[in-house]
Short mmCIF file of C-alpha atoms and ligand atoms in Angstrom, two decimals:
data_model
loop_
_atom_site.label_atom_id
_atom_site.label_comp_id
_atom_site.label_asym_id
_atom_site.label_seq_id
_atom_site.Cartn_x
_atom_site.Cartn_y
_atom_site.Cartn_z
CA MET A 1 4.13 24.61 -1.64
CA LEU A 2 1.13 23.75 -3.76
CA HIS A 3 1.28 20.22 -5.18
CA ILE A 4 -0.74 20.68 -8.62
CA GLY A 5 -1.11 19.27 -11.92
CA ALA A 6 -3.52 18.21 -14.76
CA HIS A 7 -4.83 15.20 -16.51
CA LEU A 8 -2.28 14.58 -19.10
CA SER A 9 -2.18 12.67 -22.33
CA SER A 10 -0.39 9.33 -21.66
CA SER A 11 -0.22 8.30 -25.64
CA LYS A 12 3.34 9.28 -25.79
CA GLY A 13 4.49 7.67 -22.70
CA PHE A 14 5.81 8.81 -19.32
CA GLU A 15 8.78 10.81 -20.30
CA LYS A 16 6.57 13.18 -22.51
CA MET A 17 4.09 13.48 -19.37
CA GLY A 18 6.95 14.66 -17.33
CA LYS A 19 7.90 17.03 -19.67
CA ASP A 20 4.25 18.21 -19.89
CA ALA A 21 4.02 18.45 -16.38
CA LEU A 22 7.30 20.71 -16.27
CA PHE A 23 5.57 22.84 -19.24
CA ILE A 24 2.47 23.80 -17.22
CA LYS A 25 4.79 24.14 -13.95
CA ALA A 26 3.04 21.24 -12.28
CA ASP A 27 4.61 18.71 -9.91
CA THR A 28 1.97 15.88 -10.19
CA PHE A 29 -0.40 14.66 -12.66
CA GLN A 30 -2.96 12.15 -13.72
CA PHE A 31 -3.09 9.61 -16.83
CA PHE A 32 -5.16 7.02 -17.99
CA THR A 33 -3.40 3.88 -17.79
CA ARG A 34 -5.21 2.75 -21.18
CA ASN A 35 -7.98 3.89 -23.51
CA PRO A 36 -10.48 5.30 -21.31
CA GLN A 37 -13.14 2.96 -23.20
CA GLY A 38 -11.03 -0.08 -22.35
CA GLY A 39 -8.92 -1.94 -24.53
CA LYS A 40 -5.10 -3.24 -24.16
CA ALA A 41 -2.37 -0.94 -22.36
CA LYS A 42 0.70 -0.40 -24.30
CA ASP A 43 3.66 -2.47 -23.20
CA ILE A 44 5.87 -0.48 -20.54
CA ASN A 45 9.15 0.91 -22.00
CA ALA A 46 11.64 0.73 -19.39
CA PRO A 47 14.01 3.60 -20.55
CA ASP A 48 11.00 5.73 -21.23
CA VAL A 49 9.77 5.11 -17.39
CA GLN A 50 13.49 5.56 -16.26
CA LYS A 51 13.56 9.09 -17.90
CA PHE A 52 10.37 10.00 -16.32
CA LEU A 53 11.78 8.93 -13.01
CA GLU A 54 14.86 11.09 -13.20
CA ILE A 55 12.46 14.14 -14.20
CA SER A 56 10.30 13.28 -11.30
CA ASN A 57 13.29 13.07 -8.90
CA GLN A 58 15.07 16.16 -10.10
CA ASN A 59 11.95 18.15 -9.85
CA HIS A 60 10.66 16.64 -6.48
CA PHE A 61 7.24 15.72 -7.81
CA ALA A 62 4.60 14.77 -5.57
CA PRO A 63 2.62 11.45 -5.78
CA ILE A 64 1.28 10.99 -9.54
CA VAL A 65 -2.23 9.43 -10.18
CA ALA A 66 -3.14 6.66 -12.68
CA HIS A 67 -6.82 6.57 -13.61
CA ALA A 68 -8.56 3.28 -14.45
CA PRO A 69 -10.60 3.20 -17.56
CA TYR A 70 -14.02 4.09 -17.36
CA THR A 71 -15.20 0.56 -18.59
CA LEU A 72 -13.95 -0.98 -15.32
CA ASN A 73 -17.06 -1.75 -13.50
CA PRO A 74 -16.53 -4.09 -10.56
CA CYS A 75 -20.27 -4.28 -9.82
CA SER A 76 -21.84 -4.86 -13.07
CA ASP A 77 -24.76 -7.55 -13.35
CA ASN A 78 -22.61 -9.25 -16.16
CA LEU A 79 -19.96 -11.85 -15.14
CA LYS A 80 -18.00 -11.17 -18.15
CA THR A 81 -17.57 -7.24 -17.23
CA ARG A 82 -16.49 -8.10 -13.63
CA GLU A 83 -13.95 -10.59 -14.85
CA PHE A 84 -12.64 -7.84 -17.27
CA ALA A 85 -12.61 -5.60 -14.28
CA GLU A 86 -10.47 -7.90 -12.36
CA LEU A 87 -8.30 -8.46 -15.28
CA VAL A 88 -7.71 -4.91 -15.96
CA PHE A 89 -6.98 -3.97 -12.21
CA ASN A 90 -4.51 -6.57 -11.68
CA ASP A 91 -2.82 -5.76 -14.83
CA ASP A 92 -2.61 -1.93 -14.04
CA LEU A 93 -1.49 -2.61 -10.52
CA LYS A 94 1.43 -4.85 -12.12
CA ARG A 95 2.36 -1.96 -14.49
CA MET A 96 2.15 0.46 -11.73
CA GLU A 97 5.14 -1.07 -10.00
CA TYR A 98 7.36 0.55 -12.55
CA VAL A 99 6.49 3.67 -10.90
CA PRO A 100 6.07 2.80 -7.36
CA PHE A 101 4.61 4.64 -4.50
CA ASN A 102 1.77 6.33 -6.60
CA TYR A 103 -1.85 6.36 -6.49
CA TYR A 104 -4.50 4.13 -8.86
CA ASN A 105 -7.69 6.01 -8.87
CA PHE A 106 -10.95 4.11 -9.98
CA HIS A 107 -14.60 4.98 -10.11
CA PRO A 108 -16.33 2.25 -8.04
CA GLY A 109 -18.82 1.38 -10.30
CA SER A 110 -22.43 1.30 -11.21
CA HIS A 111 -24.77 -1.06 -10.10
CA VAL A 112 -26.87 -1.28 -13.00
CA GLY A 113 -30.20 -1.76 -11.01
CA GLN A 114 -29.02 -4.29 -8.65
CA GLY A 115 -28.81 -1.94 -5.61
CA THR A 116 -26.08 -0.48 -3.67
CA ASP A 117 -25.80 -3.15 -1.20
CA VAL A 118 -25.10 -5.84 -3.92
CA ALA A 119 -22.52 -3.44 -5.53
CA ILE A 120 -20.77 -2.72 -2.24
CA GLU A 121 -20.29 -6.39 -1.68
CA MET A 122 -18.92 -6.93 -5.42
CA ILE A 123 -16.45 -3.92 -5.28
CA SER A 124 -15.10 -5.02 -2.10
CA THR A 125 -14.69 -8.80 -3.35
CA LEU A 126 -12.72 -7.42 -6.07
CA LEU A 127 -10.40 -5.20 -4.03
CA ASN A 128 -9.84 -8.14 -1.69
CA LYS A 129 -8.82 -10.43 -4.81
CA VAL A 130 -6.12 -7.74 -6.37
CA LEU A 131 -4.78 -5.89 -3.36
CA THR A 132 -1.55 -7.37 -1.91
CA PRO A 133 0.19 -6.31 1.14
CA LYS A 134 3.38 -6.18 -0.79
CA GLN A 135 2.51 -3.78 -3.60
CA SER A 136 3.61 -0.18 -3.38
CA THR A 137 0.45 1.57 -4.98
CA MET A 138 -2.19 2.64 -3.17
CA VAL A 139 -5.77 2.44 -4.68
CA LEU A 140 -8.18 5.48 -4.46
CA LEU A 141 -11.82 5.26 -4.70
CA GLU A 142 -13.02 8.37 -6.70
CA THR A 143 -15.92 10.52 -4.89
CA MET A 144 -18.71 10.16 -7.60
CA SER A 145 -21.63 12.54 -8.40
CA GLY A 146 -24.44 9.78 -8.52
CA LYS A 147 -25.41 10.04 -11.95
CA GLY A 148 -27.29 7.05 -13.26
CA SER A 149 -26.61 3.83 -10.66
CA GLU A 150 -23.23 5.12 -9.68
CA VAL A 151 -21.98 4.08 -6.54
CA GLY A 152 -19.74 6.15 -4.19
CA SER A 153 -21.57 9.36 -4.08
CA THR A 154 -21.97 9.16 -0.50
CA PHE A 155 -19.41 9.04 2.19
CA GLU A 156 -21.28 6.17 3.72
CA GLU A 157 -21.01 4.08 0.65
CA LEU A 158 -17.40 4.72 0.36
CA LYS A 159 -16.91 3.84 3.87
CA GLU A 160 -18.95 0.49 3.46
CA ILE A 161 -16.72 -0.46 0.63
CA MET A 162 -13.58 0.43 2.55
CA GLY A 163 -14.54 -1.29 5.48
CA ARG A 164 -14.56 -4.46 3.88
CA VAL A 165 -11.03 -4.35 2.54
CA GLU A 166 -8.59 -6.47 4.09
CA CYS A 167 -5.46 -4.43 2.87
CA GLN A 168 -6.31 -1.22 5.03
CA ASP A 169 -2.92 0.57 4.12
CA LYS A 170 -3.31 0.20 0.44
CA ILE A 171 -6.85 1.86 0.25
CA GLY A 172 -7.87 5.50 0.13
CA VAL A 173 -10.05 8.16 -1.48
CA CYS A 174 -9.66 10.87 -3.86
CA MET A 175 -12.29 13.70 -3.56
CA ASP A 176 -13.53 15.27 -6.94
CA THR A 177 -14.54 18.65 -6.17
CA CYS A 178 -17.23 18.75 -9.14
CA HIS A 179 -18.63 15.32 -8.16
CA VAL A 180 -18.87 15.95 -4.40
CA TYR A 181 -20.77 19.12 -5.19
CA SER A 182 -22.83 17.57 -7.45
CA ALA A 183 -23.60 14.81 -5.06
CA GLY A 184 -24.94 17.42 -2.49
CA TYR A 185 -21.89 18.20 -0.48
CA ASP A 186 -21.65 22.07 0.01
CA ILE A 187 -17.93 22.39 -0.32
CA LYS A 188 -18.81 26.23 -1.38
CA GLU A 189 -20.83 27.34 1.35
CA ASP A 190 -19.78 24.78 4.08
CA LEU A 191 -16.40 23.23 3.53
CA ASP A 192 -15.46 22.75 7.00
CA GLY A 193 -18.91 20.93 7.37
CA VAL A 194 -18.27 18.59 4.76
CA LEU A 195 -14.64 17.77 5.89
CA GLU A 196 -15.93 17.05 9.40
CA LYS A 197 -18.81 14.61 7.98
CA PHE A 198 -15.70 13.01 5.77
CA ASP A 199 -13.52 12.76 8.99
CA ASN A 200 -16.37 11.18 11.13
CA ILE A 201 -17.40 8.59 8.53
CA ILE A 202 -14.26 7.82 6.36
CA GLY A 203 -11.50 9.52 8.28
CA LEU A 204 -9.43 12.37 6.80
CA GLU A 205 -6.34 10.31 7.08
CA LYS A 206 -7.78 8.30 4.20
CA LEU A 207 -8.18 11.29 1.84
CA LYS A 208 -5.11 11.11 -0.37
CA ALA A 209 -5.60 13.18 -3.60
CA ILE A 210 -7.99 15.55 -5.11
CA HIS A 211 -9.63 16.13 -8.35
CA LEU A 212 -9.80 20.07 -8.57
CA ASN A 213 -12.78 20.81 -11.11
CA ASP A 214 -15.18 23.53 -11.13
CA SER A 215 -18.93 22.41 -12.12
CA LYS A 216 -21.12 23.02 -15.29
CA THR A 217 -24.19 22.07 -13.23
CA PRO A 218 -25.81 23.27 -9.96
CA PHE A 219 -25.21 22.23 -6.64
CA ALA A 220 -26.68 18.83 -5.97
CA SER A 221 -27.66 18.53 -9.74
CA HIS A 222 -26.15 14.81 -9.45
CA LYS A 223 -24.60 15.35 -13.06
CA ASP A 224 -20.93 15.00 -13.85
CA ARG A 225 -19.70 18.06 -15.93
CA HIS A 226 -16.43 19.34 -15.24
CA GLU A 227 -15.94 23.12 -15.92
CA LYS A 228 -12.65 25.45 -16.05
CA ILE A 229 -11.42 26.90 -12.63
CA GLY A 230 -13.81 30.03 -11.87
CA GLU A 231 -16.37 29.52 -14.77
CA GLY A 232 -18.53 27.10 -13.10
CA SER A 233 -20.98 26.84 -10.20
CA LEU A 234 -18.28 26.59 -7.50
CA GLY A 235 -16.42 29.62 -8.65
CA ALA A 236 -12.90 30.67 -8.18
CA GLU A 237 -13.15 31.90 -4.57
CA ALA A 238 -14.50 28.63 -3.41
CA LEU A 239 -11.80 26.74 -5.16
CA ILE A 240 -9.14 29.00 -3.92
CA LYS A 241 -10.45 28.50 -0.25
CA PHE A 242 -10.43 24.52 -0.95
CA VAL A 243 -6.92 24.31 -2.07
CA ASN A 244 -5.87 26.87 1.11
CA HIS A 245 -7.93 24.77 3.54
CA PRO A 246 -5.14 23.63 6.35
CA LEU A 247 -6.65 20.11 6.28
CA LEU A 248 -6.30 19.89 2.53
CA LYS A 249 -3.40 22.21 1.35
CA HIS A 250 -0.67 19.21 1.48
CA LEU A 251 -2.58 17.03 -0.86
CA PRO A 252 -1.81 16.54 -4.49
CA PHE A 253 -4.41 18.43 -6.80
CA VAL A 254 -5.42 17.34 -10.20
CA LEU A 255 -6.92 19.57 -12.78
CA GLU A 256 -9.54 17.62 -14.84
CA THR A 257 -10.90 20.93 -16.37
CA PRO A 258 -11.71 21.17 -20.12
CA ASN A 259 -8.45 22.76 -21.12
CA ASP A 260 -5.16 22.30 -23.26
CA LEU A 261 -1.84 22.44 -21.92
CA LYS A 262 -1.75 26.25 -22.10
CA GLY A 263 -5.29 26.59 -20.16
CA TRP A 264 -3.91 24.26 -17.54
CA ALA A 265 -0.63 26.27 -17.09
CA SER A 266 -2.73 29.33 -16.71
CA GLU A 267 -5.09 27.78 -14.16
CA ILE A 268 -2.04 26.37 -12.10
CA GLU A 269 -0.19 29.98 -12.14
CA PHE A 270 -3.60 31.41 -11.06
CA LEU A 271 -4.08 28.66 -8.18
CA ARG A 272 -0.30 29.09 -7.25
CA ALA A 273 -0.33 32.87 -7.03
CA ASN A 274 -3.54 32.39 -4.64
CA PHE A 275 -2.06 29.72 -2.45
CA ASN A 276 -0.47 30.79 1.26
CA ASP A 277 2.30 28.69 2.01
FE1 FE B 1 -12.58 9.99 -12.51
FE1 FE B 2 -12.46 12.97 -11.26
ZN1 ZN B 3 -16.14 13.72 -13.52
#
């Protein structure tokens, strides 16, 4: 069984996302915890969450993935921005306990000229402030393409951050296929080699979720432009191989392709048709 979904709009609440997921034949999905450009999150509506949990249980959903806002930058050179990151992180993790035992994915951050060493220290400092042994949510670092001063475009950087985290059982990685390919990991021609690298540096047991995207830009371009499945530089064949890889096929896959619900429904149908149970 392929566990797959898409990045859905959270503006109408959890029940609506559950229904949208069913509509596109998904059994997982991702959503922004608040406006991706920052701002205040809407209050949790307990009956709405309850209805979602029923949908999720009845349909045996895989873990879902919350995505932190893009404005969350734990390694900014501005103290106010770092404080905002802590505030949002804490608030989001508190809210995630309404839908326990799922994932919270975030972009490690941009070092804005301070260098990766300083950034790695700042990111792990934030994680050690906000993670607690009793939370049920697992926090995922997203693999980045390396545009601008982004941290986390190499497995080594992710390892450095994670190695400093005290709550080891609350931290994992979400691999974005567009980002890693743009970052220079050739998952098209040498998926086995990339996974071996990941395993040696981070450990495959830390890989918890996948953002499944094609890429508008070529290999190692260090850009971040998602494309529809089969229409980009990765191509359908590589992405089909990816979801079928014995080391990956059990993971939840989330499409972040430029699509609407109908477009995602057909991508999911296509990938399910090409999935070997
Ligand atoms: Fe992301
Ligand atoms: Fe992503
Ligand atoms: Zn991206």
